[in-house]
CSV table of C-alpha atoms and ligand atoms in Angstrom, one decimal:
chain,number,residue,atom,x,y,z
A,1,UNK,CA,7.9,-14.0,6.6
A,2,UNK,CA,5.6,-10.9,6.2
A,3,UNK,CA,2.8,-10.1,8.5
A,4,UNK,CA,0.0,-8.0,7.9
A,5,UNK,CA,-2.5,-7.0,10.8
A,6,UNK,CA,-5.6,-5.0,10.1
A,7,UNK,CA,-6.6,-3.0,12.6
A,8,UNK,CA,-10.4,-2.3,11.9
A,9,UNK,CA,-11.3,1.2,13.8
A,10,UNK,CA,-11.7,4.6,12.8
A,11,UNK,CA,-12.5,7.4,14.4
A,12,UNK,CA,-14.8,8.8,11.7
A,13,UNK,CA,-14.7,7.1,8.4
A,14,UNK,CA,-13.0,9.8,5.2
A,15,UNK,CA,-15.3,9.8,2.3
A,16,UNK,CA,-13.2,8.0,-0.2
A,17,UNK,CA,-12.6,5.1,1.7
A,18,UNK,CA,-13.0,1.2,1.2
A,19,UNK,CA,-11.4,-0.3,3.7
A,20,UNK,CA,-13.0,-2.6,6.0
A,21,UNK,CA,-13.2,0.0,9.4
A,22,UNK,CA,-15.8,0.3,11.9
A,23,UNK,CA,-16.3,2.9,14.3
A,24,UNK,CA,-14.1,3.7,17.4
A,25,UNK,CA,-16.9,2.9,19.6
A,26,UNK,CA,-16.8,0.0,18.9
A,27,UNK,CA,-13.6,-1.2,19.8
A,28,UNK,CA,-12.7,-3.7,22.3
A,29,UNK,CA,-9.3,-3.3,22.5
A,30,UNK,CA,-8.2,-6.3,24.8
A,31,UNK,CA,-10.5,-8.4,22.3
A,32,UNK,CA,-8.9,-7.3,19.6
A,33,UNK,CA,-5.4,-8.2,20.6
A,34,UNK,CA,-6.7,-11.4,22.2
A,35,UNK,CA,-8.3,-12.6,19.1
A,36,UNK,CA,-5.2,-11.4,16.7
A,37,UNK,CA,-2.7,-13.0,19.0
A,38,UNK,CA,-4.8,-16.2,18.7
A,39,UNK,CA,-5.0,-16.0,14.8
A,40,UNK,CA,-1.3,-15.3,14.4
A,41,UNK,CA,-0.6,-18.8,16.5
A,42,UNK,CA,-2.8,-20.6,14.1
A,43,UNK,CA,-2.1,-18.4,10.7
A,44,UNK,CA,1.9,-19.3,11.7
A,45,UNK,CA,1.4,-22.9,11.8
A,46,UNK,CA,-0.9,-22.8,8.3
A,47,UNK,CA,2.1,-20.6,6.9
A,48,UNK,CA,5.1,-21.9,8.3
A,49,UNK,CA,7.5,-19.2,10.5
A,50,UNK,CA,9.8,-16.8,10.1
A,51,UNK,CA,13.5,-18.6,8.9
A,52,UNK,CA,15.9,-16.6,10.6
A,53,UNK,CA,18.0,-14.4,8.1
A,54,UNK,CA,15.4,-14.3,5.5
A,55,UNK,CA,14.0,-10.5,5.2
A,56,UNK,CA,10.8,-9.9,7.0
A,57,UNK,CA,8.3,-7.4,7.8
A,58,UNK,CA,5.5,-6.5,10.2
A,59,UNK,CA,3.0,-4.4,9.2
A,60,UNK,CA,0.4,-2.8,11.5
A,61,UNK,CA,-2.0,-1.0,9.3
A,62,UNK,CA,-6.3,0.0,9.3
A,63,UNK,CA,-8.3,1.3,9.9
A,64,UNK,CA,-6.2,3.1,12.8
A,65,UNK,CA,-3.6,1.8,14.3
A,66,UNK,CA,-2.5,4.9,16.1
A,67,UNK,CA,-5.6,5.5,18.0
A,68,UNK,CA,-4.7,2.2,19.7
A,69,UNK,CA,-3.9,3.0,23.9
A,70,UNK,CA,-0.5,2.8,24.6
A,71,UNK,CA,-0.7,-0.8,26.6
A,72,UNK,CA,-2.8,-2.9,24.0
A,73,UNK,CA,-0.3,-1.7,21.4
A,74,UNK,CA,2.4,-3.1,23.7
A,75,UNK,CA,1.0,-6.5,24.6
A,76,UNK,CA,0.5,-6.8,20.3
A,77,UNK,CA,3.5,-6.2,19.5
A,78,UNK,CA,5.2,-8.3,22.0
A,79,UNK,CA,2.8,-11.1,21.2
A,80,UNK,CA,3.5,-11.0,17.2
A,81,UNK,CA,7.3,-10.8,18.0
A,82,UNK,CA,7.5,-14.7,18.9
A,83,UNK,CA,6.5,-15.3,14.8
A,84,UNK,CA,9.9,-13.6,14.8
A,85,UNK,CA,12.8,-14.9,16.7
A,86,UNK,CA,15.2,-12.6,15.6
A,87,UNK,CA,13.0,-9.3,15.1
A,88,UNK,CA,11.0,-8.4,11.9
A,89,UNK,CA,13.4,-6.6,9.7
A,90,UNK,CA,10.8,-3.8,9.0
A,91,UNK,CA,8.3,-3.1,11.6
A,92,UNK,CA,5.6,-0.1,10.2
A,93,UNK,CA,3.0,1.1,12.2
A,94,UNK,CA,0.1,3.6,10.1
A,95,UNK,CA,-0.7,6.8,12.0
A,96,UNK,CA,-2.9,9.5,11.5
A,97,UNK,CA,-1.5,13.1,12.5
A,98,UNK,CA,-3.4,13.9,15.0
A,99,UNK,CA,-3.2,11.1,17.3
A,100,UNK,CA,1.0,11.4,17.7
A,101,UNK,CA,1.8,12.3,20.9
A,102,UNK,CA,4.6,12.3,23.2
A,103,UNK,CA,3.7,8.8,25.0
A,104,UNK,CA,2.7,7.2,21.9
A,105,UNK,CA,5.7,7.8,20.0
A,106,UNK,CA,7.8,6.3,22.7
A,107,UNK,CA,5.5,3.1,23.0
A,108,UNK,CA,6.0,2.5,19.6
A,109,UNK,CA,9.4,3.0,19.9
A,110,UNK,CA,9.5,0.4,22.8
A,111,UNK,CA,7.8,-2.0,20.9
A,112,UNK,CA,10.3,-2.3,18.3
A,113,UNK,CA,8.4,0.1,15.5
A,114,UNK,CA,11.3,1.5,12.7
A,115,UNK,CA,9.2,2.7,10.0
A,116,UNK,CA,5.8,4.8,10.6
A,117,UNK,CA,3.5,6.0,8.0
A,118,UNK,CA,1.4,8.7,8.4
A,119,UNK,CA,-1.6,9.7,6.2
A,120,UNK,CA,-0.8,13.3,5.5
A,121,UNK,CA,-2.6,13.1,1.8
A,122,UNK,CA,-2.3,17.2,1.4
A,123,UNK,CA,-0.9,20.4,2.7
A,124,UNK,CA,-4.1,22.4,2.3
A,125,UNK,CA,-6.7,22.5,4.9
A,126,UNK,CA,-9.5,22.8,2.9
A,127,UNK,CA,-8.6,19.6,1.1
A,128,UNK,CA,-8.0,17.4,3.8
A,129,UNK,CA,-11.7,18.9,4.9
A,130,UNK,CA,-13.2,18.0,1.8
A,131,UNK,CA,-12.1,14.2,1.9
A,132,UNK,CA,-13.3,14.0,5.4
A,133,UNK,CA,-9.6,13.9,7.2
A,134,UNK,CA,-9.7,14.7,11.0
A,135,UNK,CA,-5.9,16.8,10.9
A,136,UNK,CA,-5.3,20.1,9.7
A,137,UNK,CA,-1.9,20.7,7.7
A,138,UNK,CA,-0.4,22.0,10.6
A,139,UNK,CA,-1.1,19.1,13.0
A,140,UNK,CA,0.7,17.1,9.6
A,141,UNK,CA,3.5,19.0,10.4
A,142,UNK,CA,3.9,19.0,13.9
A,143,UNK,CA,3.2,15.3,14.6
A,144,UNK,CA,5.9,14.4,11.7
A,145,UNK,CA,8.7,16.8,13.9
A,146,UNK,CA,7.4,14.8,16.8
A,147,UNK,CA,8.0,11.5,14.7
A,148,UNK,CA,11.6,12.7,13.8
A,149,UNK,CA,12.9,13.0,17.0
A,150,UNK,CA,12.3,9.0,17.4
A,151,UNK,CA,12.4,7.1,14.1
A,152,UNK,CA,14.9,7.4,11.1
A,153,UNK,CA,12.7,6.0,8.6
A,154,UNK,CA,9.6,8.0,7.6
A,155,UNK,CA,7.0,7.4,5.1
A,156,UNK,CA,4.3,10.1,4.3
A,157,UNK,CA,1.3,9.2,2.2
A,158,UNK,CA,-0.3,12.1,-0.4
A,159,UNK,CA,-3.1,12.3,-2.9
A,160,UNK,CA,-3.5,13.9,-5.8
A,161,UNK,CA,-6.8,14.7,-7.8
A,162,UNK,CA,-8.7,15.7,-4.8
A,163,UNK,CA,-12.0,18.1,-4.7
A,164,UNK,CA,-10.9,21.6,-5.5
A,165,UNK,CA,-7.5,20.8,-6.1
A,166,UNK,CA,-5.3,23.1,-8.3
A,167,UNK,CA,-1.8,22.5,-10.1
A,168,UNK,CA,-0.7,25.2,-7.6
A,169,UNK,CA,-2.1,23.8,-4.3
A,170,UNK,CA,-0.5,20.2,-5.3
A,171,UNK,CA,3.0,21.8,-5.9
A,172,UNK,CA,1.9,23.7,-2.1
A,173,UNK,CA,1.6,19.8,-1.2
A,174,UNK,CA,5.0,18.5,-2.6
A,175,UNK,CA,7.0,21.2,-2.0
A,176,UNK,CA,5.5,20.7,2.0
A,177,UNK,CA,6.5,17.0,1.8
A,178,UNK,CA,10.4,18.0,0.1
A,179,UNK,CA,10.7,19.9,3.3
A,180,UNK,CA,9.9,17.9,5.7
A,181,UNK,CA,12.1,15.6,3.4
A,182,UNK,CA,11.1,12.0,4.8
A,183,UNK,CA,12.9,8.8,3.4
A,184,UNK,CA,9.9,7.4,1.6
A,185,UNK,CA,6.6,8.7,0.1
A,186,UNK,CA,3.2,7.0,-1.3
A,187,UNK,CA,1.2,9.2,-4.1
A,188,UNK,CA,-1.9,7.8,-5.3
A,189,UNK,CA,-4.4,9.6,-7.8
A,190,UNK,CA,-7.9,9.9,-5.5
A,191,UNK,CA,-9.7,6.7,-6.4
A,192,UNK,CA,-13.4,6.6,-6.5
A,193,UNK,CA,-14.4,3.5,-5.2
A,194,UNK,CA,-17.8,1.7,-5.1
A,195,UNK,CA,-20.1,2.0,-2.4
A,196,UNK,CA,-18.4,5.5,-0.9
A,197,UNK,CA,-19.5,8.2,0.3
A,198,UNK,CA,-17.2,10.3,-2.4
A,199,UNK,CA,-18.5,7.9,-5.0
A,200,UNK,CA,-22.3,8.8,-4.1
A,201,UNK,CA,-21.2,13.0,-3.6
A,202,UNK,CA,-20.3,13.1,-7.7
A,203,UNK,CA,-22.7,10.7,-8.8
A,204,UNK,CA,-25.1,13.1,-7.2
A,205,UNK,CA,-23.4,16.1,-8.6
A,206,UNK,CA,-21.9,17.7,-5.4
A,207,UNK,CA,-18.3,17.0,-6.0
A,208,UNK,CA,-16.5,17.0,-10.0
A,209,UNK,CA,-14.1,14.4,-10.5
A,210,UNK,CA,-10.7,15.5,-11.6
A,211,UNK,CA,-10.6,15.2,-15.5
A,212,UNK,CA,-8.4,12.2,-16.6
A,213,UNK,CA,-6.1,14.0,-18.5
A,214,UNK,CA,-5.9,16.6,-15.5
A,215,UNK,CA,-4.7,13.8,-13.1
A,216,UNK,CA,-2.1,12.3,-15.5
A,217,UNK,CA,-0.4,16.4,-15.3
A,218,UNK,CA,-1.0,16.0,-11.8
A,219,UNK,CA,1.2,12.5,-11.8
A,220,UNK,CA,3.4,13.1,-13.9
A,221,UNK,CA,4.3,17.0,-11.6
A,222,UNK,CA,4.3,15.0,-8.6
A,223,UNK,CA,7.2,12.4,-10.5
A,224,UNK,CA,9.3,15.1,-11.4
A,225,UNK,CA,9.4,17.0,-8.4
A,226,UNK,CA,10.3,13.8,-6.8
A,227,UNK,CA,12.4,12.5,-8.8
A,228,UNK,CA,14.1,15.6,-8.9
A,229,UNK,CA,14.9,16.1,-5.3
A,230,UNK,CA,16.7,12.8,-5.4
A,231,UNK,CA,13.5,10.0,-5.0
A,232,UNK,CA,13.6,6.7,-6.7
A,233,UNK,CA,10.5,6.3,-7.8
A,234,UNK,CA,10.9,2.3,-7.6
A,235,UNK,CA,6.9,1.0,-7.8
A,236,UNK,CA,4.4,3.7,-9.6
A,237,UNK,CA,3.1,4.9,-6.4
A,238,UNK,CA,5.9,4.8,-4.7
A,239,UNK,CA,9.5,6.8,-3.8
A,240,UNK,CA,12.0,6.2,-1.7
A,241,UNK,CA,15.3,7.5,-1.1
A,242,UNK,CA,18.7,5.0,-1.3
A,243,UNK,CA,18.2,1.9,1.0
A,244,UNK,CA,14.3,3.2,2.4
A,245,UNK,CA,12.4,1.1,-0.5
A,246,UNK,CA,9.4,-0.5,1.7
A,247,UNK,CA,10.3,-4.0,2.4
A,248,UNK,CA,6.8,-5.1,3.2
A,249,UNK,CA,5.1,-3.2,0.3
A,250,UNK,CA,7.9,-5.0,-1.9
A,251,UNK,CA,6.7,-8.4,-1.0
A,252,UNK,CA,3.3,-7.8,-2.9
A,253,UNK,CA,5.1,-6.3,-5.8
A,254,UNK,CA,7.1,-9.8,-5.6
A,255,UNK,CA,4.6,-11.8,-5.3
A,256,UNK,CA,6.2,-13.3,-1.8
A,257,UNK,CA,4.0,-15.3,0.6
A,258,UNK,CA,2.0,-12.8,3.5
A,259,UNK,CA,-0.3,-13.6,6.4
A,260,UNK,CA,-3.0,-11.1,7.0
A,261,UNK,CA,-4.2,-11.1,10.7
A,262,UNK,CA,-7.3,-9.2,11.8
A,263,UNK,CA,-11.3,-8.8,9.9
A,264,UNK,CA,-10.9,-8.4,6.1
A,265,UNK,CA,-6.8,-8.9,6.0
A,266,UNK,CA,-5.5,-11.0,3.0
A,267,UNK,CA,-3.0,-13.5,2.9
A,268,UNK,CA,-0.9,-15.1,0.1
A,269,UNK,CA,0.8,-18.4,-0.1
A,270,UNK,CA,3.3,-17.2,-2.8
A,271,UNK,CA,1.8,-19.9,-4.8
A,272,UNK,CA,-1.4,-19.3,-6.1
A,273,UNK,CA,-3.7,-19.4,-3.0
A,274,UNK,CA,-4.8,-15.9,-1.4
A,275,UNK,CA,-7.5,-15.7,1.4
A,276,UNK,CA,-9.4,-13.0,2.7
A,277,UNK,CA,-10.4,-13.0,6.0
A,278,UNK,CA,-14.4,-12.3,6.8
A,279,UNK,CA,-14.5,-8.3,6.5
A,280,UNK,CA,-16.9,-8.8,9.3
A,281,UNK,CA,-16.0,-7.9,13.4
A,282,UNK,CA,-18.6,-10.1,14.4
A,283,UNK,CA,-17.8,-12.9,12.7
A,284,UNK,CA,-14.0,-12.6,12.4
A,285,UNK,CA,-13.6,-12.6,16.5
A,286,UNK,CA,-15.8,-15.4,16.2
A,287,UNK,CA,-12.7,-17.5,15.3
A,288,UNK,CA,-11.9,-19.8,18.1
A,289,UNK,CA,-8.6,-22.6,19.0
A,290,UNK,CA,-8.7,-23.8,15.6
A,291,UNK,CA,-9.8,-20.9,12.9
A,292,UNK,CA,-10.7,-18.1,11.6
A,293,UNK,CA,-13.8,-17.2,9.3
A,294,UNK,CA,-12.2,-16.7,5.3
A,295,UNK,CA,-12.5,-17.1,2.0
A,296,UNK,CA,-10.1,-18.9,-0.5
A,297,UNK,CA,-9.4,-18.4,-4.0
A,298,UNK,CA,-6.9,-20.3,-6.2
A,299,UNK,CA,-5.8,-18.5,-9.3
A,300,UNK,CA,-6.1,-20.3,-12.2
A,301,UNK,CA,-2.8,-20.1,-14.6
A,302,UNK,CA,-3.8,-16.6,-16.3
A,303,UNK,CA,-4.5,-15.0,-13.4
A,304,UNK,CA,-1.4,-15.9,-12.3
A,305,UNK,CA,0.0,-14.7,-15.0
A,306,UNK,CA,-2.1,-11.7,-15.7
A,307,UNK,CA,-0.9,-10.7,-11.5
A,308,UNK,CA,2.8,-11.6,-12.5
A,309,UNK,CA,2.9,-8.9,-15.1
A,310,UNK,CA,0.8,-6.1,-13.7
A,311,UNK,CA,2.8,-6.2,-10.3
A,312,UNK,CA,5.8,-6.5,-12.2
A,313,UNK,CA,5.5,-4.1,-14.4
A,314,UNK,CA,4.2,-1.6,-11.8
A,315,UNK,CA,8.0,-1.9,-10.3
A,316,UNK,CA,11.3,0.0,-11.9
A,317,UNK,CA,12.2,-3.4,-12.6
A,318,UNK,CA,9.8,-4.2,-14.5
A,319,UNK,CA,9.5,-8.4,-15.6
A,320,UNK,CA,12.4,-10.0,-14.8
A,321,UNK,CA,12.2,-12.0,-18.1
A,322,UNK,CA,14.6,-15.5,-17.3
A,323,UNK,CA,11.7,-15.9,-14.6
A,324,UNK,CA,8.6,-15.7,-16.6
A,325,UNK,CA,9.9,-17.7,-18.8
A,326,UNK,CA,10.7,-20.1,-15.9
A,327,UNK,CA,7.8,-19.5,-14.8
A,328,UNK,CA,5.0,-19.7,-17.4
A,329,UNK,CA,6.9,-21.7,-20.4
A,330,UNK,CA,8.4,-20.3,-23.5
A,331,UNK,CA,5.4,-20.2,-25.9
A,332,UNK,CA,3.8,-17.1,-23.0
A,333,UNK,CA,7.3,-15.5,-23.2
A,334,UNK,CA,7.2,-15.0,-26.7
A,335,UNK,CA,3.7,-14.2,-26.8
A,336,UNK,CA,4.1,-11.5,-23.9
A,337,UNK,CA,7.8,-9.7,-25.7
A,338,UNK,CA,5.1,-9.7,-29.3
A,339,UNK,CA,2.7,-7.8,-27.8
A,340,UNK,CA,5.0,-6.0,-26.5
A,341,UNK,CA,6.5,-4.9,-29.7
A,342,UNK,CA,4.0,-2.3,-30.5
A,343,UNK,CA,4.5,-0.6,-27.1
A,344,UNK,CA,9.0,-0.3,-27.7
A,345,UNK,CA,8.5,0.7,-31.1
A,346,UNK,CA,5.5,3.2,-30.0
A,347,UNK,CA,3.2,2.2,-32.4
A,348,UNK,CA,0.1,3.1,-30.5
A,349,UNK,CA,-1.8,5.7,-32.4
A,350,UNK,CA,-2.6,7.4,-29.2
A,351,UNK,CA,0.5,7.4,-27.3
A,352,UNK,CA,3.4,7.8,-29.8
A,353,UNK,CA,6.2,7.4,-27.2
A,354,UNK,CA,7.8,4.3,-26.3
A,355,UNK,CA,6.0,2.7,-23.6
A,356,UNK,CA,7.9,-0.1,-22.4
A,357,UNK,CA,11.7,-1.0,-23.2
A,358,UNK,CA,14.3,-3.9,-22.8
A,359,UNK,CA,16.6,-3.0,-20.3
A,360,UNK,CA,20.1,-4.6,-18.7
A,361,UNK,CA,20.7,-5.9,-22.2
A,362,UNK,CA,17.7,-7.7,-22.8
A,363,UNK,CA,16.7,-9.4,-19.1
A,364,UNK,CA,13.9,-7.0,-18.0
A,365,UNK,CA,11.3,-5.6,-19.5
A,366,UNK,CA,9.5,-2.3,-17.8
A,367,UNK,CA,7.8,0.8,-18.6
A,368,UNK,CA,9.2,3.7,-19.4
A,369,UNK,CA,8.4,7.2,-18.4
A,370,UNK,CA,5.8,7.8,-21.3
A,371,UNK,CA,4.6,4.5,-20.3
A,372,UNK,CA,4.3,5.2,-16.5
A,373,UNK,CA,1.4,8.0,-17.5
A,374,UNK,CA,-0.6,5.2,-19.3
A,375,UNK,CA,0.5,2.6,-17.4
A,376,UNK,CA,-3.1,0.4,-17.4
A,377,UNK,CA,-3.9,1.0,-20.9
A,378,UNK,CA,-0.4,-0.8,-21.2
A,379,UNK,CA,-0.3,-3.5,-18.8
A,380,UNK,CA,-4.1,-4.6,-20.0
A,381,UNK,CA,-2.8,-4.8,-23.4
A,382,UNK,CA,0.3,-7.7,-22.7
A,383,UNK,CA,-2.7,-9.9,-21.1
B,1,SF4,S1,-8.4,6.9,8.7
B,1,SF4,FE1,-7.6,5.6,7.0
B,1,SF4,S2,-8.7,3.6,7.2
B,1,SF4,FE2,-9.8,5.1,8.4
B,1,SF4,S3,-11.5,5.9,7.1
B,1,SF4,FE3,-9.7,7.3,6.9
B,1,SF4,S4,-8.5,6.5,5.1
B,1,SF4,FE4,-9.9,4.8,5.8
């Protein structure tokens, strides 16, 4: 089983953000727990429990986890653990930098936490600034020596194509995160969603959107520097060194079953039913005994389908082929490894290169490292 819990506080919101996070002031934090504690009883019947020996995770993501006191944390944890009864194999728990402290490290630790991620997203203060992000580089720093003391496994998040910066400051960035060296690292390209503030700032003209071709150099230095120091990059985003690949993360990329606790958290059958709970505090904690406020959506056949290959393909993997055959029939296999063609023979007038190859003698098909850099172009194109 794998359990997601949204925790929907912030202390200020950072301007390229669309997640579903209110402000600090508003938390109730005995409410909170209360209400998720109730909605894990009744998301764990809807979704079966855990069966012991199968992998699981626990995820405790936001909003901010970390700037949850020490106690409500606690009585969380120890609450979710029954959905468990011999321990979630991966238990994560988001932090910002500047809320790791001493006490909090060691209440995470005695709840059972073995993985933290922190949001360090750059090295360079006036970048962090720009986005909005309360820490400084050096609180990055400092709260990830604190965090070594405690936990083994590490994750550290980073951003590239942010406002103002530079091939230079980026390789500042990576070169920070190689020496603080931890087992796993997240790099996404700065995404301008809808309805953000960073959104508004360059349709207004204040900030300039990194060129596209700009961001792919960016990518494709922050893969190689990676990669180089010894990180698998096994999912597009993501790098991991031997035996630290995100178990949790994994099961989207898999397309496993999930239950998302908390306002706005989705959940996944591992069928073709996903639900969303209401991204709504109000609403959400007005879930009583027998529910919580969602919405459902079942995916049709080529959504399915359409999902199977762009998570898939987003994985060093890449489609195990045997399965989607399985899967979606034989007359889809065949039409997905034609239209695939054009990509192993690099017949695309704009990128010559090979994009996606056979491997292990024919079972999988995945992108290769020209592909990675135009990775949506491709995956659009085998839909
Ligand atoms: S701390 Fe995280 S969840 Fe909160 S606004 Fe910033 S990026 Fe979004």
């Amino acid at each position: 089983m794998h359990v997601y819990v949204h925790i929907p506080f912030c202390r200020r919101k950072c301007i390229y953000c669309d997640f579903f996070s209110v402000g600090e002031r508003l938390a109730d934090w005995p409410g909170l727990v209360d209400s998720l504690l109730r909605e894990a009883r009744i998301r764990a019947d809807s979704f079966g429990s855990h069966t012991p020996g199968v992998p699981s995770s626990l995820y405790i993501g936001g909003g901010t986890p970390s700037l949850m006191p020490v106690e409500e944390f606690l009585r969380l944890s120890a609450g979710l653990s029954e959905l468990f009864p011999d321990g979630p194999g991966e238990f994560t728990v988001e932090v910002n930098p500047d809320d790791v402290s001493e006490d909090k490290v060691a209440a995470w630790c005695a709840a059972g936490v073995n993985r933290v991620s922190m949001g360090v997203q750059s090295l360079m203060d006036s970048e962090l600034k720009a986005i909005c992000r309360r820490h400084t580089a050096g609180d990055a720093v400092e709260a990830y020596g604190l965090l070594r003391r405690s936990f083994r496994n590490i994750s550290l998040d980073l951003i590239f194509g942010l406002p103002g910066q530079t091939p230079d400051s980026l390789r500042h960035t990576v070169d920070g995160f190689l020496d603080m060296a931890p087992e796993h690292i997240s790099a996404y390209s700065l995404m301008y969603e809808e309805l953000t503030a960073l959104t508004r700032m360059r349709d207004r003209g204040t900030i300039d959107e990194t060129a596209e071709a700009d961001s792919v150099e960016m990518f494709a230095m922050v893969s190689d520097m990676f990669a180089g120091a010894g990180y698998e990059q096994y999912e597009i985003s993501n790098y991991a060194r031997e035996g630290f690949r995100s178990l949790h993360n994994s099961s989207y990329w898999k397309g496993l079953p999930y239950i998302g606790l908390g306002p706005g958290a989705h959940s996944y059958d591992g069928l073709r039913t996903r639900r969303e709970n209401l991204p709504d505090l109000a609403a959400w904690r007005g879930g009583d005994e027998t529910d919580f406020p969602f919405s459902e959506e079942t995916l049709t056949d080529d959504e399915l389908r359409e999902e199977y290959i762009m998570t898939r393909l987003r994985t060093r993997e890449g489609i195990p082929l045997d399965e989607f055959g399985r899967r979606f029939g034989s007359v889809e296999s065949d039409r997905l490894l034609r239209k695939a063609g054009r990509f192993m023979e690099g017949a695309i007038r704009r990128n010559p290169q090979p994009s996606l190859t056979l491997c292990d003698d024919g079972k999988f098909l995945s992108l290769t490292r020209a592909g990675i850099m135009v990775s949506d172009e491709v995956i659009s194109s085998l839909f």
